[in-house]
PDB file of C-alpha atoms in Angstrom:
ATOM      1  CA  UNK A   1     -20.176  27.971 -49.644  1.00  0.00           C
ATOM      2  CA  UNK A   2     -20.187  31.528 -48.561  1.00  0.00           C
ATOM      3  CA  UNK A   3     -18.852  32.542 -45.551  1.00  0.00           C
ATOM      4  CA  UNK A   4     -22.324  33.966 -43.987  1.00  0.00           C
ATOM      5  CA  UNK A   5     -23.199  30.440 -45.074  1.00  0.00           C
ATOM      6  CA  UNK A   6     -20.298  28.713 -42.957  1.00  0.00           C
ATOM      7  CA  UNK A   7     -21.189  31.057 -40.335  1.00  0.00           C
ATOM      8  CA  UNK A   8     -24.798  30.154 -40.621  1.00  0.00           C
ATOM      9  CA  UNK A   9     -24.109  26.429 -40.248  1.00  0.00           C
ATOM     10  CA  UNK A  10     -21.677  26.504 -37.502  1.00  0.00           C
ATOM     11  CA  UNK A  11     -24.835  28.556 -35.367  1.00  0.00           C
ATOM     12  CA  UNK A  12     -27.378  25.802 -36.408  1.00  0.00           C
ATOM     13  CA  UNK A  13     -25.125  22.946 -35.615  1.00  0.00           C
ATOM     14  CA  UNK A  14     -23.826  24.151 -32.544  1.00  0.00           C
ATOM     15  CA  UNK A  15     -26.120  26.797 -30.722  1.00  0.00           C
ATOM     16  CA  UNK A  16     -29.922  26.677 -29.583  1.00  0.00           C
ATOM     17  CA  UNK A  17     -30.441  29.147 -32.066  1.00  0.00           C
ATOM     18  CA  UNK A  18     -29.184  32.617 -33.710  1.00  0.00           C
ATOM     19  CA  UNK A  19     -30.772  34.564 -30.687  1.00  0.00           C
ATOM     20  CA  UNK A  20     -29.134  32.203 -28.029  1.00  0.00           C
ATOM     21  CA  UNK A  21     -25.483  32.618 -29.815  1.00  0.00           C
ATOM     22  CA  UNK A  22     -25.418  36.522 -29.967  1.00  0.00           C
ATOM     23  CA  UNK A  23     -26.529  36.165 -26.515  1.00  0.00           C
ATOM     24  CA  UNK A  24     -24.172  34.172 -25.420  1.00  0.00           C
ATOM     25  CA  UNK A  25     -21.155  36.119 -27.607  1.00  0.00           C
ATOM     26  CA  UNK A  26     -22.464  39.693 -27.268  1.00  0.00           C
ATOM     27  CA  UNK A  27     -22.898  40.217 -31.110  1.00  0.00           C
ATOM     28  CA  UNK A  28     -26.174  42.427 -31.577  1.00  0.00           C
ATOM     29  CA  UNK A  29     -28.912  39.833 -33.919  1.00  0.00           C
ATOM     30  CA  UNK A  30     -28.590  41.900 -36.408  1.00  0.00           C
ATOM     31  CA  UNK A  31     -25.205  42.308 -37.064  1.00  0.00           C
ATOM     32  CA  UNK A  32     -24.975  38.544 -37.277  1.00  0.00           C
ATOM     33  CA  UNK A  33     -27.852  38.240 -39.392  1.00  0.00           C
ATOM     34  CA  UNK A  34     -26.005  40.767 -41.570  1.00  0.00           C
ATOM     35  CA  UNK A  35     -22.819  38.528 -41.544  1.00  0.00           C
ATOM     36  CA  UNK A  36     -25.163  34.905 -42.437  1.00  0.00           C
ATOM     37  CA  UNK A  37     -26.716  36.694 -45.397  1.00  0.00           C
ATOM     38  CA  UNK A  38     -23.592  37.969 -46.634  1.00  0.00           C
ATOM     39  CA  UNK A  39     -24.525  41.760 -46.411  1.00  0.00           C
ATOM     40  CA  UNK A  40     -21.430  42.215 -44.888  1.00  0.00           C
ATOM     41  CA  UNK A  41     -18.173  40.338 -44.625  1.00  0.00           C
ATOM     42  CA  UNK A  42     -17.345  39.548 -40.637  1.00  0.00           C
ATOM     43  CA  UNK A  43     -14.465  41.770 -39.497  1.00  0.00           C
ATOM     44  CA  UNK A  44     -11.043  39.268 -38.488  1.00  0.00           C
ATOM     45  CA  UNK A  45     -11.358  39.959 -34.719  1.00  0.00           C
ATOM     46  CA  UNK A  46     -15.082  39.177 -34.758  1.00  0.00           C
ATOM     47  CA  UNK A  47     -13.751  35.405 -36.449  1.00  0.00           C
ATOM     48  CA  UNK A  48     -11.455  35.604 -33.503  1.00  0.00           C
ATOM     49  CA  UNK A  49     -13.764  35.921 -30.899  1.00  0.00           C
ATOM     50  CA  UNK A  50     -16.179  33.403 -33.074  1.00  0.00           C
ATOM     51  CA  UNK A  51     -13.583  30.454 -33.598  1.00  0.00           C
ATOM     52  CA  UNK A  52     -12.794  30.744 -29.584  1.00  0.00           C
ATOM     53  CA  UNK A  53     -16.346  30.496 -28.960  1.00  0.00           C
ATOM     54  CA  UNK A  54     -16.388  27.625 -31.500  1.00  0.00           C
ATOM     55  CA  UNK A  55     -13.942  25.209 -30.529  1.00  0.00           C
ATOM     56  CA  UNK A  56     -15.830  24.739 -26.819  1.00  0.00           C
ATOM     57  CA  UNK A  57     -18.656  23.463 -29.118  1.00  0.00           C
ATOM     58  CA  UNK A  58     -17.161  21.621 -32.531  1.00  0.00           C
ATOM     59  CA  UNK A  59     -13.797  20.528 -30.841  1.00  0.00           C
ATOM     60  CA  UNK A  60     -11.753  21.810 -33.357  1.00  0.00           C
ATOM     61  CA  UNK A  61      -8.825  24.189 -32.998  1.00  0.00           C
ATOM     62  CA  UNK A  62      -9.854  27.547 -33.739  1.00  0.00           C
ATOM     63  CA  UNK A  63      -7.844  27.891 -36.657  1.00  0.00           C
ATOM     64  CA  UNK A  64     -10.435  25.862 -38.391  1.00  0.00           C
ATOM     65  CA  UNK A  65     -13.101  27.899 -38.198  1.00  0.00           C
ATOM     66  CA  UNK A  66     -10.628  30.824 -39.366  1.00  0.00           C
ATOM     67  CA  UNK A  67      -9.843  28.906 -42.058  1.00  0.00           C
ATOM     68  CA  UNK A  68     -12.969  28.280 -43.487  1.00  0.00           C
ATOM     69  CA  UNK A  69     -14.359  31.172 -43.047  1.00  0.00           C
ATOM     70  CA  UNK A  70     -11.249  33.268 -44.358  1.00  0.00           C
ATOM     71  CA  UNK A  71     -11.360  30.769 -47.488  1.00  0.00           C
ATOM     72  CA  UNK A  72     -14.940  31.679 -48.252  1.00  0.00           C
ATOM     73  CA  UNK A  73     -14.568  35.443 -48.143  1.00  0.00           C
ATOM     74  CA  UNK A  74     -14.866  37.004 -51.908  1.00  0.00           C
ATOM     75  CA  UNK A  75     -10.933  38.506 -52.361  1.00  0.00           C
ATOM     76  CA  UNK A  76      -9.124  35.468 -50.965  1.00  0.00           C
ATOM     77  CA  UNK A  77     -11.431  33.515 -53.477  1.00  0.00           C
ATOM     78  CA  UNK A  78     -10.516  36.125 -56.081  1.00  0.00           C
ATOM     79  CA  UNK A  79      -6.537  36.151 -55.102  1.00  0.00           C
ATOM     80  CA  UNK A  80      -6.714  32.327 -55.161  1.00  0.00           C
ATOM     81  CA  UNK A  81      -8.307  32.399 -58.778  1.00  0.00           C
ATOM     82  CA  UNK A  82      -5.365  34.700 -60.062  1.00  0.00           C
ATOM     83  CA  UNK A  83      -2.847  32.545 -59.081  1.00  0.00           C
ATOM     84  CA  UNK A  84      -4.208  29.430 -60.069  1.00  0.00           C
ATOM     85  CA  UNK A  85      -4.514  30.988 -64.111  1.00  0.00           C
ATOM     86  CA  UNK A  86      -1.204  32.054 -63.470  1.00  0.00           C
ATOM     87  CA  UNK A  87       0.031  28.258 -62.664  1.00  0.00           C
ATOM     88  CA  UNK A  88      -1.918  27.116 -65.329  1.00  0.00           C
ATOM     89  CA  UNK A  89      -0.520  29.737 -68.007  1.00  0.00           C
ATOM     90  CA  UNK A  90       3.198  28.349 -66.718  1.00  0.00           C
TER      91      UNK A  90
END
């Protein structure tokens, strides 16, 4: 999964809607619509404010959310390849 798709999920499992979260968390629609279609990557104080906002409604620490969201973003994914060749090649 991507992270606009984690993103994406955590909204639809845990807000009335994409409108009624960026209402409730300030982020413009668009700018979150940019994030869940992976147009851009989400900024590390936006996950911040996002896995605070979270763990009211999953129950789960916020490092969770950072987690899985930091895991799906394209260069840890890349870094994470590397070094698993480079155990492999060992």
């Amino acid at each position: 999964m991507s992270m606009g798709s984690i993103l994406g999920q955590y909204i639809h499992d845990h807000c009335e809607s994409r409108r009624a979260f960026c209402a409730d968390i300030g982020f413009r629609e668009s700018t979150v619509s940019n994030w869940c279609n992976d147009r851009v990557s989400v900024p590390l104080p936006k996950i911040a404010i996002m896995a605070e906002y979270f763990e009211e409604y999953s129950n789960e620490p916020p490092s969770v959310f950072v987690f899985r969201l930091v895991m799906a973003e394209p260069t840890t994914l890349k870094i994470i390849q590397s070094y698993q060749k480079k155990q492999r090649k060992k």
